[in-house]
Coordinates of C-alpha atoms and ligand atoms in Angstrom, one line a residue:
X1 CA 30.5 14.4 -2.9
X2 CA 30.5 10.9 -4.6
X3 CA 26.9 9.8 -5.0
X4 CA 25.7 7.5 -2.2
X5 CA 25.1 3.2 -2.7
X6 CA 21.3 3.2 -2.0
X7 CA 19.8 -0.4 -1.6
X8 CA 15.7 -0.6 -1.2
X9 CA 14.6 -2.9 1.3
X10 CA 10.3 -3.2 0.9
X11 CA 8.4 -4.5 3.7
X12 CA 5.9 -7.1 2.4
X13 CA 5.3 -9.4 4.8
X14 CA 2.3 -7.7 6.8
X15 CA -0.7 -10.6 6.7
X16 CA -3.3 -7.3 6.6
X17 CA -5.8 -8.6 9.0
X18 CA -8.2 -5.9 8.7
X19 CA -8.0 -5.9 5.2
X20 CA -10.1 -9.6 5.0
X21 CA -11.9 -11.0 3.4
X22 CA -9.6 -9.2 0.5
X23 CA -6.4 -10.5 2.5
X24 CA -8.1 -14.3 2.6
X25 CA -5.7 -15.9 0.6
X26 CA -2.9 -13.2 -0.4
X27 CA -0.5 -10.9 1.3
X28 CA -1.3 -7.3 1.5
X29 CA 0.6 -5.9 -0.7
X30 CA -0.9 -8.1 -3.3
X31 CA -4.7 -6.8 -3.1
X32 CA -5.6 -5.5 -6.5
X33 CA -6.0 -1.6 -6.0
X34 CA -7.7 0.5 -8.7
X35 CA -8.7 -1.0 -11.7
X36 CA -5.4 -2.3 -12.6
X37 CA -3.2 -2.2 -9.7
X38 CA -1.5 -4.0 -6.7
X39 CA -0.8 -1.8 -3.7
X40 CA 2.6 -2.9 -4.1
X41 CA 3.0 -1.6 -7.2
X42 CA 3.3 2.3 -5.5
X43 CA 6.2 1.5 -3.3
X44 CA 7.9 -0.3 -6.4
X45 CA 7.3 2.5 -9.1
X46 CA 8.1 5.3 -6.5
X47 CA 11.5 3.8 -5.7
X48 CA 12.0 3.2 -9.1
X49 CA 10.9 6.4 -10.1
X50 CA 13.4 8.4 -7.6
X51 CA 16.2 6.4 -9.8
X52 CA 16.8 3.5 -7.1
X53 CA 17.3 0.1 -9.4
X54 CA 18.5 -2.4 -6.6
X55 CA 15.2 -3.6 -4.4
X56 CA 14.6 -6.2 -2.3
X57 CA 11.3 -7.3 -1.2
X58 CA 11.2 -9.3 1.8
X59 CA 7.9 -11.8 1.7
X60 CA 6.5 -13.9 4.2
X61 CA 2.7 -14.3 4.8
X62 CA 1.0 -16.3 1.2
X63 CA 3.1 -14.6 -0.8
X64 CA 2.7 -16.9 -3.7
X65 CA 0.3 -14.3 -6.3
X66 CA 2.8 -11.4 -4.5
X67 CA 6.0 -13.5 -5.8
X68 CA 4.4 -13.7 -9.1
X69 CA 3.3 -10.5 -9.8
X70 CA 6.7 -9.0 -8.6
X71 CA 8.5 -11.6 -11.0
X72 CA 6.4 -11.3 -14.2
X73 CA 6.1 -7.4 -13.7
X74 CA 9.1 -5.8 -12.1
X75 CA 12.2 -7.8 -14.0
X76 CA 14.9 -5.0 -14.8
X77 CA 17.6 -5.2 -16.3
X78 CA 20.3 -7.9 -14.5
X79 CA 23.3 -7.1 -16.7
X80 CA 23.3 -3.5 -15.5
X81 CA 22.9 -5.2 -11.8
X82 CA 18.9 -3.6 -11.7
X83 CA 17.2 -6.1 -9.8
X84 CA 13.7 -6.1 -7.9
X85 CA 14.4 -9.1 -6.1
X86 CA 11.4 -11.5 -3.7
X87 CA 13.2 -12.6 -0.7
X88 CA 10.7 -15.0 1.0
X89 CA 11.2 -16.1 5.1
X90 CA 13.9 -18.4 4.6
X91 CA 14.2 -18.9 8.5
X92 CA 18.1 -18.2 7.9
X93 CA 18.5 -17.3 11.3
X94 CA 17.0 -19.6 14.0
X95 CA 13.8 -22.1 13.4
X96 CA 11.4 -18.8 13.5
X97 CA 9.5 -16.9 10.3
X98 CA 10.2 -13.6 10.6
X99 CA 8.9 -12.3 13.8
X100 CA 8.5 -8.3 13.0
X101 CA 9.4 -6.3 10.6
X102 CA 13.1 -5.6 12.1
X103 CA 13.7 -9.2 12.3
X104 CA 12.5 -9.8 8.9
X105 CA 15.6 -7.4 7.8
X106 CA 17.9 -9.0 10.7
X107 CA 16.7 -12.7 8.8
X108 CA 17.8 -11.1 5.5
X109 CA 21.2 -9.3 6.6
X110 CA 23.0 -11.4 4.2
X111 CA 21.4 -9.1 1.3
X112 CA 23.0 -5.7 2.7
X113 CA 26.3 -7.9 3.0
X114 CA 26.3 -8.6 -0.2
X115 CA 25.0 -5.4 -1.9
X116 CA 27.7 -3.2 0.4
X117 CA 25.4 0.2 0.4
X118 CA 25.8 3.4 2.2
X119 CA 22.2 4.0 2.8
X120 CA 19.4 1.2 3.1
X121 CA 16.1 3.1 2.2
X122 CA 12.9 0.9 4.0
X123 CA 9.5 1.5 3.0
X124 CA 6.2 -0.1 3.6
X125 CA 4.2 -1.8 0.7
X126 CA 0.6 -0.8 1.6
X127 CA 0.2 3.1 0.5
X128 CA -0.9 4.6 -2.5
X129 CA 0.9 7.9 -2.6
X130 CA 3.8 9.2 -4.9
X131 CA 7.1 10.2 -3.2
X132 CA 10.3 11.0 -4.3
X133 CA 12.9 9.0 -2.1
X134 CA 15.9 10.8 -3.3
X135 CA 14.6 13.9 -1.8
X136 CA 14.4 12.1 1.7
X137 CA 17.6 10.5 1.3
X138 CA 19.4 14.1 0.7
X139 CA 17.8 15.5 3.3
X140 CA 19.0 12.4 5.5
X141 CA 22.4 13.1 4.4
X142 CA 22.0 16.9 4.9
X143 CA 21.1 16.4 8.4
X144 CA 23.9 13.7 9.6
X145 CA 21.0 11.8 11.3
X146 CA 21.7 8.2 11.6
X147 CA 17.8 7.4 10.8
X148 CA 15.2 9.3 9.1
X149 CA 11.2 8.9 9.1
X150 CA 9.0 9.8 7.3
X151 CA 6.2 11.9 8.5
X152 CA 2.7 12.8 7.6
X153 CA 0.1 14.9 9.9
X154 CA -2.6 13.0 10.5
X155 CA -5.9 13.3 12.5
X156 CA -6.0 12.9 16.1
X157 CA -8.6 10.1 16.0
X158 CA -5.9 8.0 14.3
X159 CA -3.0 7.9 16.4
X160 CA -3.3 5.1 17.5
X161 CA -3.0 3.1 13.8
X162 CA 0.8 4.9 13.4
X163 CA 3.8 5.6 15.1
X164 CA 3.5 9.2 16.6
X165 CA 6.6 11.3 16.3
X166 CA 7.5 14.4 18.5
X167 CA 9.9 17.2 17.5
X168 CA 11.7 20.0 19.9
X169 CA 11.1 23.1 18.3
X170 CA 14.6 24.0 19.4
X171 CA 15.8 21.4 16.7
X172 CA 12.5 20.8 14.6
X173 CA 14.3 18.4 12.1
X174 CA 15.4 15.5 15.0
X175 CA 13.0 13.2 16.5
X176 CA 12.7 14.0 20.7
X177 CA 10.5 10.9 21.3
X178 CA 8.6 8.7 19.2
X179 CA 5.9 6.2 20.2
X180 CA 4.1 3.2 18.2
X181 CA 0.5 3.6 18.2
X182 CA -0.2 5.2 21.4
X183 CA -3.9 5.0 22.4
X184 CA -4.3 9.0 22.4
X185 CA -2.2 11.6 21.7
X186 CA -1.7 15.9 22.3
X187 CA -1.9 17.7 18.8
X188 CA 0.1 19.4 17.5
X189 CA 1.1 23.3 18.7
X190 CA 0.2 24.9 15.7
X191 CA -2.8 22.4 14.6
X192 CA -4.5 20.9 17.9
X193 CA -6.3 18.3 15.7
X194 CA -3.6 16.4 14.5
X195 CA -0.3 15.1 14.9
X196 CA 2.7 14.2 12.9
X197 CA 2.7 10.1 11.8
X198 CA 5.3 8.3 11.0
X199 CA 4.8 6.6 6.9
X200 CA 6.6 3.9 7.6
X201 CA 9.6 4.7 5.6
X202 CA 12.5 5.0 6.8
X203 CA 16.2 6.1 5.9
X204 CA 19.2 4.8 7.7
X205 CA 22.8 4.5 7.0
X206 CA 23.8 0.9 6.4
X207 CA 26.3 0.5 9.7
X208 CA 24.2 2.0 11.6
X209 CA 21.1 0.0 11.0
X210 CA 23.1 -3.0 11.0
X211 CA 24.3 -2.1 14.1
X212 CA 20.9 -1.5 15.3
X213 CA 19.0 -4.5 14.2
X214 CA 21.6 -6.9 16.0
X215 CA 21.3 -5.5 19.0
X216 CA 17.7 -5.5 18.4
X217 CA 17.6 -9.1 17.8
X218 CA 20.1 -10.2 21.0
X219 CA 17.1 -8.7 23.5
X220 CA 13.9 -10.9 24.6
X221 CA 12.1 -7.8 25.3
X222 CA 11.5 -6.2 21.8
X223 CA 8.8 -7.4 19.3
X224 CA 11.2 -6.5 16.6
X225 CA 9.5 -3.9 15.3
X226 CA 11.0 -1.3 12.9
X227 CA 8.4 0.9 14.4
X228 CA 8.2 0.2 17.8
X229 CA 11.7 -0.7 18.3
X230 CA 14.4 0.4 15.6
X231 CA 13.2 3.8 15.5
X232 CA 12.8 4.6 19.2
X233 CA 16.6 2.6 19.2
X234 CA 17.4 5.9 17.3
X235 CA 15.3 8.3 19.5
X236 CA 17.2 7.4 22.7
X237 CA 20.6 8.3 20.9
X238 CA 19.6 11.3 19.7
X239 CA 20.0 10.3 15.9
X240 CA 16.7 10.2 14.7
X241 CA 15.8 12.7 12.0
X242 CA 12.2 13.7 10.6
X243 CA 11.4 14.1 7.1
X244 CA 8.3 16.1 6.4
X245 CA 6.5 14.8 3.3
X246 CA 5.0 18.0 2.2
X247 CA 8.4 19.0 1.1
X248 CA 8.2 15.9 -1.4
X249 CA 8.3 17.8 -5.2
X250 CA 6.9 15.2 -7.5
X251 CA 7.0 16.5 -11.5
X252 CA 3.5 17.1 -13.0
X253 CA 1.6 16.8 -9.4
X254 CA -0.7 19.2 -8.5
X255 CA -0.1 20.4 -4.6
X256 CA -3.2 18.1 -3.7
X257 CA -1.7 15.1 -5.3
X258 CA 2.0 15.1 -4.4
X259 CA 1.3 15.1 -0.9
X260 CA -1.2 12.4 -1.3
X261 CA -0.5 9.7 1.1
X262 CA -3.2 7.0 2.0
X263 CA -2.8 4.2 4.5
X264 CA -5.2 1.7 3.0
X265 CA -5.3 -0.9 5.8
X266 CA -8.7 -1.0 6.5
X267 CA -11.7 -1.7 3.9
X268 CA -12.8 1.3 4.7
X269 CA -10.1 3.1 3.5
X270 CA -9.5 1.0 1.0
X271 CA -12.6 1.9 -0.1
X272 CA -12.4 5.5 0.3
X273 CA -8.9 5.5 -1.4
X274 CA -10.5 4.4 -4.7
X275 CA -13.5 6.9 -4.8
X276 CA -10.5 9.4 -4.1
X277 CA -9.5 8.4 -7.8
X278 CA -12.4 8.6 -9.8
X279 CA -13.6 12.2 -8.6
X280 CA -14.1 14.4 -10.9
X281 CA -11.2 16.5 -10.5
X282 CA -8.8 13.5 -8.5
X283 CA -7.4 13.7 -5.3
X284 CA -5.2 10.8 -6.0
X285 CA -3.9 11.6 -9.9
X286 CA -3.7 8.3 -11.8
X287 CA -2.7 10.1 -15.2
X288 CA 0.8 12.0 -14.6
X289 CA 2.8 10.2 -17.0
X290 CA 5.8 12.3 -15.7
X291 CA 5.7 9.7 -12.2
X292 CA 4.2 6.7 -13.9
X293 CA 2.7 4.4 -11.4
X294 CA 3.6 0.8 -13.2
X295 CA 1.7 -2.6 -13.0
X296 CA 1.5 -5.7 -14.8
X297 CA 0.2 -4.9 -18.6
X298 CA -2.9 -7.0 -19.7
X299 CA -3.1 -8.5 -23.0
X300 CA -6.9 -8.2 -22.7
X301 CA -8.6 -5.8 -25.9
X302 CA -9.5 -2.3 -24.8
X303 CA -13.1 -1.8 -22.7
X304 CA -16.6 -1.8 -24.6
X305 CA -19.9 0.0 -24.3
X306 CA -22.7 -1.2 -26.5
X307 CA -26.7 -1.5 -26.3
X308 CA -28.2 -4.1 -24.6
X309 CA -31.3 -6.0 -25.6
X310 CA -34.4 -3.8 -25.8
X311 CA -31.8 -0.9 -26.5
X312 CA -30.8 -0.1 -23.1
X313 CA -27.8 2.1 -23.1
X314 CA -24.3 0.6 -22.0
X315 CA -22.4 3.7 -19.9
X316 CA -19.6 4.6 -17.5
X317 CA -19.6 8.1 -15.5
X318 CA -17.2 9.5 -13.2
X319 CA -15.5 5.3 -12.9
X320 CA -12.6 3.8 -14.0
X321 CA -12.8 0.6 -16.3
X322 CA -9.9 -1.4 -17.2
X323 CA -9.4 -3.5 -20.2
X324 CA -11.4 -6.7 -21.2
X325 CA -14.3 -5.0 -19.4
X326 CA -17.6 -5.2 -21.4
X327 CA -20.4 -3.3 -20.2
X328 CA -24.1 -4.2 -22.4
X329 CA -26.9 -1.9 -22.0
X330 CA -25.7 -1.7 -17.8
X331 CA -24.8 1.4 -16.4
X332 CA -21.8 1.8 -14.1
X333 CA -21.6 4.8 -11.8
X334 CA -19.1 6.2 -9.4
X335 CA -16.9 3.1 -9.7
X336 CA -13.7 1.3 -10.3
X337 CA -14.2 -1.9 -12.4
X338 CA -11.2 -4.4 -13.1
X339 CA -10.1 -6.0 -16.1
X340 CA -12.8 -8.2 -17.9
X341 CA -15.3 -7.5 -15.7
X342 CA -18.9 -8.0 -17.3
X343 CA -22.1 -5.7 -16.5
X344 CA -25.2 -7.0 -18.6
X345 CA -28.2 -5.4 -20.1
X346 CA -30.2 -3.4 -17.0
X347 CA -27.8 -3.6 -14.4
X348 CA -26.4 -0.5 -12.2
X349 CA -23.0 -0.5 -10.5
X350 CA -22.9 2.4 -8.1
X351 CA -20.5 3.7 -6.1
X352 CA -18.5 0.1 -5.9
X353 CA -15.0 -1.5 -6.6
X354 CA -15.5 -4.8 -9.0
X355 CA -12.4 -6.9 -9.3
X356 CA -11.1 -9.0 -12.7
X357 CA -13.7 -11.6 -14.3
X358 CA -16.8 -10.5 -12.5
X359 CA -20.2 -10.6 -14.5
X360 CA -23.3 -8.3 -13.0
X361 CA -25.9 -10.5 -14.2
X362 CA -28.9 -8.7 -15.8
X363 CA -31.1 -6.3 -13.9
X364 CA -28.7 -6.9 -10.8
X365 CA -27.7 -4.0 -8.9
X366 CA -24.5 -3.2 -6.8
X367 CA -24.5 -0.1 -4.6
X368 CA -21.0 0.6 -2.3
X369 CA -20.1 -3.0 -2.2
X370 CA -16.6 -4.4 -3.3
X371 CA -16.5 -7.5 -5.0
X372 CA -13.1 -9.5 -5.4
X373 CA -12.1 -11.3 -8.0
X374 CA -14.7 -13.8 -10.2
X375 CA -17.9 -12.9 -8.8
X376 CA -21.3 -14.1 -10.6
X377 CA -23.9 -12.1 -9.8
X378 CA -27.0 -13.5 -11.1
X379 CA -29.8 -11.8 -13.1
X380 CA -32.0 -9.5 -10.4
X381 CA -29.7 -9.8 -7.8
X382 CA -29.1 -6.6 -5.4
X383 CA -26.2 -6.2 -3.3
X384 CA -25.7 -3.3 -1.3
X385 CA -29.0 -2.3 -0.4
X386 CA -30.2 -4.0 2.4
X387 CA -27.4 -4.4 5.0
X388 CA -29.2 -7.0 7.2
X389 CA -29.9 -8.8 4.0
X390 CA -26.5 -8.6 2.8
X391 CA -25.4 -9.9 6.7
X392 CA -28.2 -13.0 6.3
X393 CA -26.0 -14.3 3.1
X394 CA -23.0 -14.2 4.6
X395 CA -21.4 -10.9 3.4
X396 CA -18.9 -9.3 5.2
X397 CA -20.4 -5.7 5.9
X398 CA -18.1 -2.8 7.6
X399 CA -19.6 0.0 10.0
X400 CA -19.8 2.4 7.5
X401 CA -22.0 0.2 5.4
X402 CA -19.6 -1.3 2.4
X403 CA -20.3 -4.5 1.7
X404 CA -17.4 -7.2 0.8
X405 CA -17.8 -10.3 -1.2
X406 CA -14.5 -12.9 -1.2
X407 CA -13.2 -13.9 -4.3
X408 CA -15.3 -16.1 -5.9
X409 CA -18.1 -16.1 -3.1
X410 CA -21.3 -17.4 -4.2
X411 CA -24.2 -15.1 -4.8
X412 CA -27.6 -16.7 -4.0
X413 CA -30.3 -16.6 -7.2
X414 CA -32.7 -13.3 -6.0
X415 CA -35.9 -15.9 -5.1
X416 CA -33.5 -18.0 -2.9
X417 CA -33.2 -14.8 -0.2
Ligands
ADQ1 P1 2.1 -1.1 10.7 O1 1.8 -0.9 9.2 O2 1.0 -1.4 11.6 O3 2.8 0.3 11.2 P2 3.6 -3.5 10.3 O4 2.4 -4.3 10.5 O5 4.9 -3.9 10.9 O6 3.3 -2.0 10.9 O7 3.8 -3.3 8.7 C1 4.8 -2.4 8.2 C2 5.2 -2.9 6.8 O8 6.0 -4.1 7.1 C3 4.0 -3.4 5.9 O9 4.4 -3.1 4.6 C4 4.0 -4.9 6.2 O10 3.5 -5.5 5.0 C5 5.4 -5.2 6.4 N1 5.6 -6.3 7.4 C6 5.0 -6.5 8.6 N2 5.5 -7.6 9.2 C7 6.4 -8.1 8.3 C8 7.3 -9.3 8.4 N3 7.2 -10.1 9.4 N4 8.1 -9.5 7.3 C9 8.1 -8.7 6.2 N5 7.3 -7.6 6.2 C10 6.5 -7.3 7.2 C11 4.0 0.8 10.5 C12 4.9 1.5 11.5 C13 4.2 2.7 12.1 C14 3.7 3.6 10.9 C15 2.9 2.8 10.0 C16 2.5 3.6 8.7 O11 5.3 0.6 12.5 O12 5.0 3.4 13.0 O13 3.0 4.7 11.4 O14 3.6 1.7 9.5 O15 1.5 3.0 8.0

């Protein structure tokens, strides 16, 4: 069989609401992620990674340090027509933005016109998670579904953040109804605590998501939603197919790690997603150079650990630290620190995520708090330890007690509390 025309289409328009104050003034896909990262980078280096070199990524919500980062880090190789391409809202069809994330590919049909593909393959920006697309789009071929999703169990608690799918077990590999973010859910027969979630990838043939999206856009009653309304388009016809991710084989993954999939929407599970990378023995494997997740290489010199004044030791255990990072006679625990971060003599970062150019003044301590980029923390300071103080200085604290500072934010002197 002649090998299928696959064109990527990423979704990177989401404005990531519950994501703020880290979404304040960048799209979603664009928050920094572990040490070195953007969340886009995942999508990006899995589709490039399961041999898919034509990608457009479809922007919308302050998508200027997204636009960048995609143009000064993913550039391939034009003259062999690789392209990762940034498609803003160009309101090409009508005087709206895009309105959901169907009529952001309905707005951008023109790219599938021009590229002619047999498959478009349409995955969300915001996961960190390895997978092999070319599996999925075998096993789409396989079935002669017209639409494949992606699907991940997932606890009960949680159905209604995803699209819940259902299967007959006459015909386990087709969709029999699928709903978008129902408030509760039945498990599953064979696991009553959880239920199968859609990723948010999907795999269509071209026609037939053409076909789909135009009829999508005639009707008033549809938010244009791939999830809400492309994919149950599918259900009703009986052309839906479900791909289960455990069958994703990813080369040099352990069974934990290549089945791996974490929706980091929330800052708790942001949060949680990067203390899943410095455990001990990862549940999240940065460090398979056989499925390289890329990003944007630094020209900053490699980290440093030296005394501080008075001799106090300068240490990392069980963190990450990128480059530029210099860390004098503080000790950093449990953590992910950014590129040219700064942790001076006396101060302890616990259990925290510290983004690019922030300094932990001396004596200053962090404990489970996130701190975006170009944070001062002055001498003394604590952060972290006392949520109603935290609250009274106008940090942003979640429920489960991780405390967010915005890029920048000032950080009041410790005897001004
Ligand atoms: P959500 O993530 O809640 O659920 P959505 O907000 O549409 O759905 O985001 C999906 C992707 O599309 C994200 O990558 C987002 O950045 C992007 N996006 C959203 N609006 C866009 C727009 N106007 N233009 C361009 N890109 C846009 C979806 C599915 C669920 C599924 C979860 C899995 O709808 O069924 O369970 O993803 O996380």
């Amino acid at each position: 069989m002649a090998p299928k025309r696959v064109l990527a289409i990423v979704l990177a328009g989401g404005e990531g609401k519950r994501l703020m104050p880290l979404t304040a003034d960048r799209a979603k896909p664009a928050v920094p992620f572990g040490g070195a990262y953007r969340l886009i980078d995942f999508a990006l280096s899995n589709l490039v990674n399961s041999g898919y070199r034509r990608i457009v990524v479809l922007t919308q919500y302050k998508s200027h340090s997204l636009d960048r980062h995609i143009s000064e880090t993913w550039r391939l190789t034009p003259l062999l027509q690789n392209y990762v391409a940034s498609v803003p809202a160009q309101q090409r069809v009508g005087k709206s933005w895009f309105l959901g994330s169907a009529n952001a590919i309905y707005q951008s049909l023109n790219l599938i016109h021009d590229d002619q593909p047999d498959i478009v393959v349409v995955v969300g920006a915001d996961h960190v998670y390895r997978m092999d697309f070319d599996q999925m789009v075998q096993s789409h071929i396989e079935s002669g579904a017209k639409a494949t999703v992606a699907a991940v169990r997932q606890p009960l608690s949680m159905a209604n953040q995803f699209g819940v799918i259902e299967t007959d077990p006459s015909n386990p590999g087709r969709i029999s109804a699928f709903v978008e973010k129902p408030p509760t859910t039945p498990g599953l027969p064979d696991d009553p605590d959880q239920f199968l979630a859609s990723m948010g990838n999907y795999v269509f043939d071209s026609d037939a998501l053409v076909e789909a999206l135009k009829r999508d856009a005639e009707r008033l009653d549809t938010k244009h939603d791939m999830g809400g309304d492309i994919v149950p388009y599918f259900v009703e016809r009986g052309e839906a197919g479900v791909y289960d991710f455990t069958r994703n084989e990813i080369p040099g993954s352990t069974e934990r790690d290549r089945t791996y999939w974490r929706d980091v929407g929330t800052i708790d599970s942001f949060y949680e997603a990067h203390m899943d990378l410095i455990s001990p023995l990862p549940v999240f494997n940065l460090y398979n150079a056989k499925w390289p997740i890329y990003t944007r290489q630094f020209v900053s010199p490699p980290a440093k650990f030296v005394r501080g004044v008075g001799g106090s030791v300068g240490s990392a255990l069980d963190s990450i630290v990128a480059s530029g990072v210099v860390v004098t006679g503080g000790s950093v625990e449990g953590s992910v620190l950014s590129h040219d971060v700064r942790v001076n003599a006396g101060a302890r970062v616990l259990d925290s995520v510290v983004m690019d150019g922030c300094v932990i003044g001396e004596g200053a301590v962090l404990n489970r708090v996130i701190l975006d980029k170009n944070v001062i923390v002055p001498p003394g300071a604590t952060i972290g330890l006392d949520v109603r103080l935290d609250k009274r200085r106008g940090f942003q604290v979640t429920d489960s007690g991780i405390t967010v500072l915005s890029k920048g934010q000032i950080v009041p002197e410790p005897d001004e509390d």
